[in-house]
Amino acid sequence: MERLIFYILALTIILFSVMTVTSRNILRAAIYLLFVLLATAGIYFLLNYNFLAAVQLTVYSGGVVVLIVFAVLLTAKIDHKLEPVNKVKSALTALLAIIGLGAILWAVFGYNFTGNGMAEGAYDVKAIGSSLLSYGQYGYVLPFEVISILLLAAMVGAIMIAKRYKND
Amino acid sequence: MKEPLDLTPLTQSIHDYLLSYLSPFWTTTVEWVIIGVLLIAFVALSVMGLVYIERKVAAFFQLRLGPNRVGKWGLLQTLADFLKLLMKEHITSKNADKFLFNLAPFIIVIASFLAIGAIPFALGLQAMDINIGLFYITAASSIGVLGILIGGWAGNNKYSLIGALRSGAQVVSYEISAVLSLLTIVVLSGSLQLSTIIESQSDGWWIFKGHLPVFIAFIMFLIAGTAETNRGPFDLAEAESELTAGFHTEYSGIKFAMFFLAEYVNLFIIAAVGATVFLGGWMPFHIGNWAAFNEVMNYIPPVIWFFFKVGFVIGLIMWFKWTFPRLRIDQLLVLEWKYLLPINLVNLIVVAFIAMMGWYF
Amino acid sequence: MDNESLKAKIAQWVPDAEFEETGTSKAQLLNAIITPDKLLEVAEKLRNEDGMKYDFMYCLTCVDFPEHFMMVYHLRSSETWNELVLKVKIEDKEKPEVETLCHIWRTAEYHEREVYDLFGVVFKNHPDLRRILLDEEWEGYPLRKDYADPVNMISL
Amino acid sequence: MIEEVETKDAIKTQEYFVNMGPQHPSTHGVLRLMLELDGEIIKKVTPHIGYIHRSIEKMSEKDSYRQIVHLTDRMDYLSNHMNNEAVCLLVENALEVEVSDRVKVIRTIMSELTRLSSHQLWWGVMGMDLGALTTFLYAFRDREMINDIFEETCGARLTVNYNVPGGVMFDIHPNFQQRVKDFIKSFKTKLPEYDDLLSNNVIFRQRTEGVGILSKEDAISYGVTGPTGRASGFSNDTRKHKPYSAYDRVEFKEILMDKGDTFSRYKARILEMWESVSIIEQLIDNIPEGDIQEPSVKQVIKLPKGEFYQSVETARGELGVYVVSDGQKSPYRLKFRSPGFSNLFVLDHMVRGYKIADLVAMMSTIDLVIPDIDR
């Protein structure tokens, strides 16, 4: 059963990934990307990583894709099509992608994965929360804070850029 | 003391019965089909009921009678309307992006169906009780806005586009407030699992136990929830006096009905989450140590309690819609970013402090 | 300002102006008839001169007489509620032309468009002289007395 | 359709056009507004009218004066009675006929009832335009009573045709006084309800206060009359300045506001309803006896040679009738100076820089009736 669902999800991801990069309509590409992200969330659910799956849904599907779509709505017209990529370029890109895929597969199959002894099953949100904010060993408080400041800086920067153009 | 009616044995027995005849693979499949059919039937029925109630409520506010011709007291009016919508022509305008135009209603409906799966209707009557239930519901319903966005864009109509942009700005902003107000209860009950949150209210609902901050959070949740479902006074995405019908101007027939369906499902979800988190879900109403009174309350089945509370919240939201004028888009965003969000953040800190000190009942 | 002194004042600006009184015996309106070339000058003075301040143009229309077009401007002072009818006689029936007054009274812009639409009077320097009620493709000017529409008109 | 405008900071923004109407819920008829938008902000509004133009002025050149009265009902159908009155007053003045006091008082009461019913409809629609759907039915509840009174006395509810040159068509129905008094009594309790539901609502105040300001100078220059102009402080009430019918014998205030924003225009109409109620109250108990039609007015009316102008105050502003007569049974030229026509074109001036939602609010406070504009 789980195997079947995995294959369905995997196939969806592969199919829509290809469609995302080949579609000439930018909003459709964004929607294909949404399907890829949704299927990824499905795989997380399958692995019982519920928290990660919900984060995937909120941040990527509900956040990033919405922002992309929003930006497209503000800028693109409905009959707007992206220029087709010339053949040499697409062949080169395909070649690079295949090399990359080969490298990843080689690395994955070449590494001998061993279980880390942690229990299978749902992870407690509490544990995630406390390790995110703990400053002991394996605590993530420093990266957490650094990323917060980075995001804040990005936000302030965005506001400043928007403001300056408005005042001119 | 009488225990609340537990439906777990019922579902367990169905599971055991199926397992005795079928392999585990097919058992799971059959159970999925059963749950899917039940949910769809429930949603279809409850939406029809909600539309009928909405019409009657509107009629009550507007000194009218409301539907009263089709069926007894007009009960079949919504069914008749649904059949009418079902048989209408599908019109897709020539310059529309047909794929996305047809996809949009499905996205919005699927998003709301995903969310309804985690709603606890009664003790043991819940399609999935995952450990991050509340987070999951907000995550699933956050996809719905995409349906509005691409639906408004793909119709190639300027009213739709304006409506979609308004809706996008609105839903994305108000989601923050909705989640923050729910977080107050997560802090108090210490869990995201809906069954645990309900369990934590067995000695009193959070709205009574949590003092003023939780009450404020409840009000915030109602405002943000109304805004998230695009209902009046926050119905800027539709705004029929400005944008004719906003993002679904170009839709007709069953595709329009799906937007309609999703609106009411979302309304139900918002009300159900509010009832579960703040008003104790299926927990009966108890008063301190009035044993006899509490005993009587226990005799009312949990399902009834749940729907009673959901109905209460829905009634409040309908009351807003039929009395208030609509806000303007800049006022809407100012309300969220300058008022609701700061109040919510401060409120969350206050609640966290209360939870730390254990100052709740 | 009573009608006599008003008449004297206008006669001072435009010596060849004609005057008549219209209306009923109870409500007399002074009419001042001038030629198109004097219109702008008189209108500006009527609008701005102290003691007159005809700042409210409450009606603007045209009448198609057999020999000429008559532009009729009803003016009123919003303070004293004095009224005056300013008329412009357009002798040229083939190519009626008159200066626009829309920068003096803003409301004139649309009333002039209506007159252009229905009478074919061209207003010089008008910012946006288009038909207002009828189609852009409409032929003829319906409120002229010689207008005939054999298809749609029911003559009594 | 889409025009690309190069802005100086090299970000390309697109200004785009949206056609609002001729079929649109808030243009209240077949008005077409061409909006030039930058996002939600309105750069320019171009009204296109004429969709319901019925050439009433041309038809009048063929009709007798008694017939013309009936056409005027169809112009501003919400101020039907005042429109009739304008033509009748013009004919009576031109013939130098004095109607009886009874007719004068009846006409005044009917005019004020019409004004009330028009303002009620406006109030309901105003709420609806701002998204408060309930107001519409509240307004219709009260308007129904006025319509019933009209139906009983005039035989029609909307196009009443009650005035004829030289008087009114029938005497008032025996129930008339009682029913009007009943209506006034109930309406005086309903008017504060209007305030509770809409005027004092926070959202409504936010939407209307300080929005769409029209200065007094602009109001005069654009010829904006009626409550719309009076909200800007432009004193233009024909009932006060050139009293006709029985307006010279009643006490009432001319509602003047100084702000000129959307809320002032709203408030001006609400206060005007109170004034109308007071006028009716002063007159309803003492309707003098007298002829309801002046016998000296003949069936076929021929106006003396000359030019005549008569204005009345409709619910929307000053309605003027300008007649050039050559002594025949129909006018040589007849022009209606309709209040809506002048009021509509101030919209572009008011709305620039505001948002679409504000446009809808402003349009409601101008209180447009499209047949009045197109004629």
Coordinates of N, CA and C in Angstrom, one line a residue, chain D residues 99-248:
Chain D
V99 N -53.5 79.1 -9.2 CA -54.2 77.9 -8.8 C -54.7 78.1 -7.3
S100 N -55.7 77.4 -6.9 CA -56.2 77.6 -5.6 C -55.2 77.1 -4.5
D101 N -55.5 77.6 -3.3 CA -54.6 77.3 -2.2 C -54.6 75.8 -1.9
R102 N -55.8 75.1 -2.1 CA -55.9 73.7 -1.9 C -54.9 73.0 -2.8
V103 N -54.9 73.3 -4.1 CA -53.9 72.7 -5.0 C -52.5 72.9 -4.5
K104 N -52.2 74.1 -4.1 CA -50.8 74.5 -3.7 C -50.4 73.6 -2.6
V105 N -51.3 73.4 -1.6 CA -50.9 72.7 -0.4 C -50.8 71.2 -0.8
I106 N -51.7 70.7 -1.5 CA -51.7 69.3 -1.9 C -50.4 69.0 -2.7
R107 N -50.1 69.9 -3.6 CA -48.8 69.7 -4.4 C -47.6 69.7 -3.5
T108 N -47.6 70.6 -2.5 CA -46.4 70.6 -1.6 C -46.3 69.3 -0.8
I109 N -47.4 68.9 -0.3 CA -47.4 67.6 0.5 C -46.9 66.5 -0.4
M110 N -47.5 66.4 -1.6 CA -47.1 65.3 -2.5 C -45.6 65.4 -2.8
S111 N -45.1 66.6 -3.1 CA -43.7 66.8 -3.4 C -42.8 66.3 -2.3
E112 N -43.2 66.6 -1.1 CA -42.4 66.2 0.0 C -42.4 64.7 0.2
L113 N -43.6 64.2 0.0 CA -43.7 62.7 0.2 C -42.8 62.0 -0.9
T114 N -42.8 62.6 -2.1 CA -42.0 62.1 -3.2 C -40.5 62.2 -2.8
R115 N -40.2 63.3 -2.2 CA -38.8 63.6 -1.8 C -38.4 62.5 -0.8
L116 N -39.3 62.3 0.2 CA -39.0 61.3 1.2 C -38.8 59.9 0.6
S117 N -39.7 59.6 -0.3 CA -39.6 58.2 -0.9 C -38.3 58.1 -1.7
S118 N -37.9 59.2 -2.4 CA -36.7 59.1 -3.2 C -35.5 59.0 -2.2
H119 N -35.5 59.8 -1.2 CA -34.3 59.7 -0.2 C -34.3 58.4 0.5
Q120 N -35.4 57.8 0.7 CA -35.4 56.4 1.3 C -34.8 55.4 0.4
L121 N -35.2 55.5 -0.8 CA -34.6 54.6 -1.8 C -33.1 54.8 -1.9
W122 N -32.7 56.1 -1.9 CA -31.3 56.4 -2.0 C -30.5 55.8 -0.8
W123 N -31.2 56.0 0.4 CA -30.5 55.5 1.6 C -30.3 54.0 1.6
G124 N -31.3 53.3 1.1 CA -31.1 51.8 1.0 C -30.0 51.4 0.0
V125 N -30.0 52.1 -1.1 CA -29.0 51.8 -2.1 C -27.6 52.2 -1.7
M126 N -27.5 53.3 -1.0 CA -26.2 53.7 -0.5 C -25.6 52.6 0.4
G127 N -26.5 52.1 1.3 CA -25.9 51.0 2.2 C -25.5 49.8 1.4
M128 N -26.3 49.5 0.4 CA -26.0 48.3 -0.4 C -24.7 48.5 -1.2
D129 N -24.5 49.8 -1.7 CA -23.3 50.0 -2.4 C -22.0 49.9 -1.5
L130 N -22.2 50.1 -0.2 CA -21.1 50.0 0.7 C -21.1 48.6 1.3
G131 N -21.9 47.7 0.8 CA -21.9 46.3 1.3 C -22.8 46.0 2.4
A132 N -23.5 46.9 2.9 CA -24.5 46.6 4.0 C -25.9 46.3 3.4
L133 N -26.1 45.1 3.1 CA -27.2 44.7 2.3 C -28.6 44.9 2.9
T134 N -28.6 45.0 4.3 CA -29.8 45.0 5.0 C -30.6 46.3 4.8
T135 N -29.8 47.4 4.6 CA -30.4 48.7 4.6 C -31.5 48.8 3.5
F136 N -31.2 48.1 2.4 CA -32.1 48.2 1.2 C -33.5 47.8 1.6
L137 N -33.7 46.7 2.4 CA -35.0 46.3 2.7 C -35.7 47.1 3.8
Y138 N -34.8 47.7 4.7 CA -35.4 48.6 5.7 C -36.0 49.8 5.0
A139 N -35.2 50.3 4.0 CA -35.7 51.5 3.2 C -37.0 51.2 2.5
F140 N -37.1 50.0 1.9 CA -38.3 49.6 1.1 C -39.5 49.4 2.0
R141 N -39.2 48.9 3.2 CA -40.3 48.8 4.2 C -41.0 50.1 4.4
D142 N -40.3 51.2 4.5 CA -40.9 52.5 4.8 C -41.4 53.2 3.5
R143 N -40.7 52.9 2.4 CA -41.1 53.5 1.2 C -42.5 52.9 0.7
E144 N -42.7 51.7 1.1 CA -43.9 51.0 0.7 C -45.1 51.8 1.2
M145 N -45.0 52.4 2.4 CA -46.2 53.1 2.9 C -46.5 54.3 2.1
I146 N -45.4 55.0 1.6 CA -45.6 56.2 0.7 C -46.3 55.8 -0.6
N147 N -45.8 54.7 -1.1 CA -46.3 54.2 -2.4 C -47.8 53.8 -2.2
D148 N -48.1 53.3 -1.1 CA -49.6 52.9 -0.9 C -50.4 54.2 -0.9
I149 N -49.9 55.3 -0.2 CA -50.6 56.5 -0.2 C -50.8 57.0 -1.6
F150 N -49.7 57.0 -2.4 CA -49.8 57.4 -3.8 C -50.8 56.6 -4.6
E151 N -50.8 55.3 -4.4 CA -51.7 54.4 -5.1 C -53.1 54.8 -4.8
E152 N -53.4 55.1 -3.6 CA -54.8 55.4 -3.2 C -55.3 56.7 -3.8
T153 N -54.4 57.7 -3.8 CA -54.8 59.0 -4.3 C -54.6 59.2 -5.7
C154 N -53.5 58.7 -6.3 CA -53.2 59.0 -7.7 C -53.5 57.8 -8.6
G155 N -53.7 56.6 -8.1 CA -54.0 55.5 -8.9 C -52.7 54.8 -9.4
A156 N -51.5 55.4 -9.1 CA -50.3 54.7 -9.6 C -49.3 54.9 -8.5
R157 N -48.3 54.0 -8.5 CA -47.3 54.0 -7.5 C -46.0 54.7 -7.9
L158 N -45.7 54.6 -9.1 CA -44.4 55.3 -9.5 C -44.6 56.4 -10.4
T159 N -45.2 56.2 -11.6 CA -45.4 57.3 -12.5 C -46.8 57.8 -12.2
V160 N -46.9 58.8 -11.3 CA -48.2 59.1 -10.7 C -49.0 60.0 -11.6
N161 N -48.4 60.9 -12.4 CA -49.1 61.8 -13.2 C -50.2 62.6 -12.5
Y162 N -49.9 63.1 -11.3 CA -51.0 63.6 -10.5 C -51.3 65.1 -10.9
N163 N -50.2 65.8 -11.3 CA -50.4 67.2 -11.6 C -50.9 67.4 -13.1
V164 N -51.8 68.3 -13.2 CA -52.2 68.7 -14.6 C -52.1 70.3 -14.6
P165 N -51.8 70.9 -15.8 CA -51.8 72.3 -15.8 C -53.1 72.9 -15.2
G166 N -53.0 73.7 -14.2 CA -54.2 74.3 -13.6 C -54.7 73.6 -12.4
G167 N -54.0 72.6 -11.9 CA -54.4 71.9 -10.7 C -53.9 70.5 -10.6
V168 N -54.7 69.7 -9.9 CA -54.3 68.3 -9.8 C -55.4 67.4 -10.4
M169 N -55.1 66.2 -10.7 CA -56.0 65.4 -11.5 C -57.3 65.0 -10.8
F170 N -57.1 64.5 -9.6 CA -58.3 64.2 -8.7 C -58.1 64.9 -7.4
D171 N -59.2 64.9 -6.6 CA -59.1 65.4 -5.3 C -58.4 64.3 -4.4
I172 N -57.9 64.6 -3.3 CA -57.2 63.6 -2.5 C -58.3 62.6 -1.9
H173 N -57.8 61.4 -1.7 CA -58.6 60.3 -1.2 C -59.0 60.6 0.2
P174 N -60.2 60.3 0.7 CA -60.6 60.6 2.1 C -59.7 60.1 3.1
N175 N -59.0 59.0 2.8 CA -58.0 58.4 3.8 C -56.7 59.2 3.8
F176 N -56.5 60.0 2.8 CA -55.2 60.6 2.6 C -54.6 61.1 3.9
Q177 N -55.3 62.1 4.5 CA -54.7 62.8 5.7 C -54.3 61.8 6.8
Q178 N -55.2 60.8 7.0 CA -55.0 59.9 8.1 C -53.8 59.0 7.8
R179 N -53.7 58.6 6.6 CA -52.6 57.7 6.2 C -51.3 58.4 6.2
V180 N -51.3 59.7 5.8 CA -50.0 60.4 5.8 C -49.6 60.6 7.3
K181 N -50.6 60.9 8.1 CA -50.2 61.1 9.5 C -49.7 59.8 10.2
D182 N -50.3 58.7 9.8 CA -49.8 57.4 10.3 C -48.4 57.2 9.8
F183 N -48.2 57.5 8.5 CA -46.8 57.3 8.0 C -45.8 58.2 8.7
I184 N -46.2 59.5 8.9 CA -45.2 60.4 9.6 C -44.9 59.9 11.0
K185 N -45.9 59.4 11.6 CA -45.7 58.9 13.0 C -44.8 57.7 13.0
S186 N -45.0 56.8 12.1 CA -44.1 55.6 12.1 C -42.7 56.0 11.6
F187 N -42.7 56.9 10.6 CA -41.4 57.2 10.0 C -40.5 57.9 11.0
K188 N -41.1 58.7 11.9 CA -40.3 59.4 12.9 C -39.6 58.4 13.8
T189 N -40.1 57.2 14.0 CA -39.4 56.3 14.8 C -38.4 55.5 14.0
K190 N -38.6 55.5 12.6 CA -37.7 54.7 11.8 C -36.5 55.5 11.4
L191 N -36.6 56.8 11.4 CA -35.4 57.6 11.0 C -34.2 57.4 11.9
P192 N -34.4 57.4 13.3 CA -33.3 57.1 14.1 C -32.7 55.7 13.9
E193 N -33.6 54.8 13.5 CA -33.1 53.5 13.2 C -32.1 53.5 12.0
Y194 N -32.3 54.4 11.1 CA -31.4 54.5 9.9 C -30.0 54.9 10.5
D195 N -30.1 55.9 11.5 CA -28.8 56.3 12.0 C -28.1 55.2 12.7
D196 N -28.9 54.4 13.5 CA -28.3 53.3 14.2 C -27.6 52.3 13.3
L197 N -28.3 52.0 12.2 CA -27.8 50.9 11.4 C -26.6 51.4 10.5
L198 N -26.7 52.6 10.0 CA -25.7 53.0 9.0 C -24.8 54.2 9.5
S199 N -25.5 55.3 9.8 CA -24.8 56.5 10.1 C -23.8 56.4 11.2
N200 N -24.1 55.6 12.2 CA -23.2 55.6 13.4 C -22.3 54.4 13.3
N201 N -22.3 53.7 12.2 CA -21.4 52.5 12.1 C -20.0 52.9 11.9
V202 N -19.1 52.3 12.6 CA -17.7 52.7 12.5 C -17.1 52.5 11.1
I203 N -17.4 51.4 10.5 CA -16.9 51.1 9.2 C -17.5 52.2 8.2
F204 N -18.8 52.4 8.3 CA -19.4 53.4 7.4 C -18.7 54.8 7.6
R205 N -18.5 55.2 8.8 CA -17.8 56.5 9.0 C -16.5 56.5 8.4
Q206 N -15.7 55.4 8.6 CA -14.4 55.3 8.1 C -14.4 55.4 6.5
R207 N -15.4 54.8 6.0 CA -15.5 54.8 4.5 C -15.9 56.1 3.9
T208 N -16.6 57.0 4.7 CA -17.2 58.2 4.1 C -16.5 59.5 4.6
E209 N -16.1 59.5 5.8 CA -15.6 60.8 6.3 C -14.3 61.2 5.7
G210 N -14.3 62.5 5.2 CA -13.0 63.0 4.6 C -12.7 62.4 3.2
V211 N -13.7 61.8 2.6 CA -13.5 61.1 1.3 C -14.3 61.9 0.3
G212 N -13.6 62.2 -0.9 CA -14.3 62.8 -2.0 C -14.8 64.2 -1.7
I213 N -13.9 65.1 -1.3 CA -14.3 66.4 -0.9 C -14.5 67.3 -2.1
L214 N -15.6 68.0 -2.1 CA -16.0 68.9 -3.1 C -16.1 70.3 -2.5
S215 N -15.3 71.2 -3.0 CA -15.3 72.6 -2.4 C -16.5 73.3 -2.9
K216 N -16.8 74.4 -2.2 CA -18.0 75.2 -2.5 C -17.8 75.8 -3.9
E217 N -16.6 76.3 -4.2 CA -16.4 77.0 -5.5 C -16.6 76.0 -6.6
D218 N -16.0 74.8 -6.4 CA -16.2 73.8 -7.5 C -17.6 73.4 -7.6
A219 N -18.3 73.3 -6.5 CA -19.7 72.9 -6.6 C -20.5 73.9 -7.4
I220 N -20.2 75.2 -7.2 CA -20.9 76.2 -8.0 C -20.5 76.2 -9.4
S221 N -19.2 76.0 -9.7 CA -18.7 76.1 -11.0 C -19.2 74.9 -11.8
Y222 N -19.3 73.7 -11.2 CA -19.8 72.5 -11.9 C -21.3 72.5 -11.9
G223 N -22.0 73.5 -11.3 CA -23.4 73.5 -11.3 C -24.1 72.4 -10.5
V224 N -23.4 72.0 -9.4 CA -24.0 70.9 -8.6 C -25.0 71.4 -7.7
T225 N -26.2 71.0 -7.8 CA -27.3 71.5 -7.0 C -27.9 70.4 -6.1
G226 N -28.9 70.7 -5.4 CA -29.5 69.7 -4.6 C -28.7 69.4 -3.3
P227 N -29.0 68.3 -2.6 CA -28.3 68.0 -1.4 C -26.8 67.9 -1.6
T228 N -26.4 67.4 -2.8 CA -25.0 67.2 -3.2 C -24.3 68.5 -3.1
G229 N -24.9 69.6 -3.7 CA -24.3 70.9 -3.6 C -24.4 71.5 -2.2
R230 N -25.5 71.3 -1.6 CA -25.7 71.9 -0.3 C -24.7 71.4 0.8
A231 N -24.3 70.1 0.6 CA -23.3 69.5 1.5 C -22.0 70.2 1.4
S232 N -21.7 70.9 0.3 CA -20.5 71.7 0.1 C -20.7 73.1 0.5
G233 N -21.9 73.5 1.0 CA -22.1 74.8 1.5 C -22.7 75.7 0.4
F234 N -23.1 75.2 -0.7 CA -23.7 76.0 -1.8 C -25.2 76.1 -1.6
S235 N -25.6 77.3 -1.2 CA -27.0 77.4 -0.9 C -27.8 77.5 -2.2
N236 N -28.5 76.5 -2.5 CA -29.2 76.5 -3.9 C -30.6 76.0 -3.8
D237 N -31.2 76.0 -2.7 CA -32.5 75.4 -2.5 C -33.6 76.3 -3.2
T238 N -34.1 75.9 -4.3 CA -35.1 76.7 -5.0 C -36.4 76.9 -4.1
R239 N -36.6 76.0 -3.3 CA -37.8 76.1 -2.4 C -37.6 77.4 -1.5
K240 N -36.4 77.7 -1.2 CA -36.1 78.8 -0.3 C -36.0 80.1 -1.1
H241 N -35.2 80.0 -2.2 CA -34.9 81.3 -2.9 C -36.0 81.7 -3.9
K242 N -36.6 80.8 -4.5 CA -37.7 81.2 -5.4 C -38.9 80.3 -5.1
P243 N -39.6 80.6 -4.0 CA -40.6 79.7 -3.5 C -41.8 79.5 -4.5
Y244 N -42.2 78.3 -4.6 CA -43.4 78.0 -5.5 C -44.4 77.2 -4.6
S245 N -45.5 76.9 -5.2 CA -46.6 76.2 -4.5 C -46.7 76.8 -3.0
A246 N -46.7 75.9 -2.0 CA -46.9 76.5 -0.7 C -45.7 76.6 0.1
Y247 N -44.5 76.6 -0.5 CA -43.3 76.6 0.3 C -43.1 78.0 1.0
D248 N -43.8 79.0 0.5 CA -43.6 80.3 1.2 C -44.3 80.4 2.5

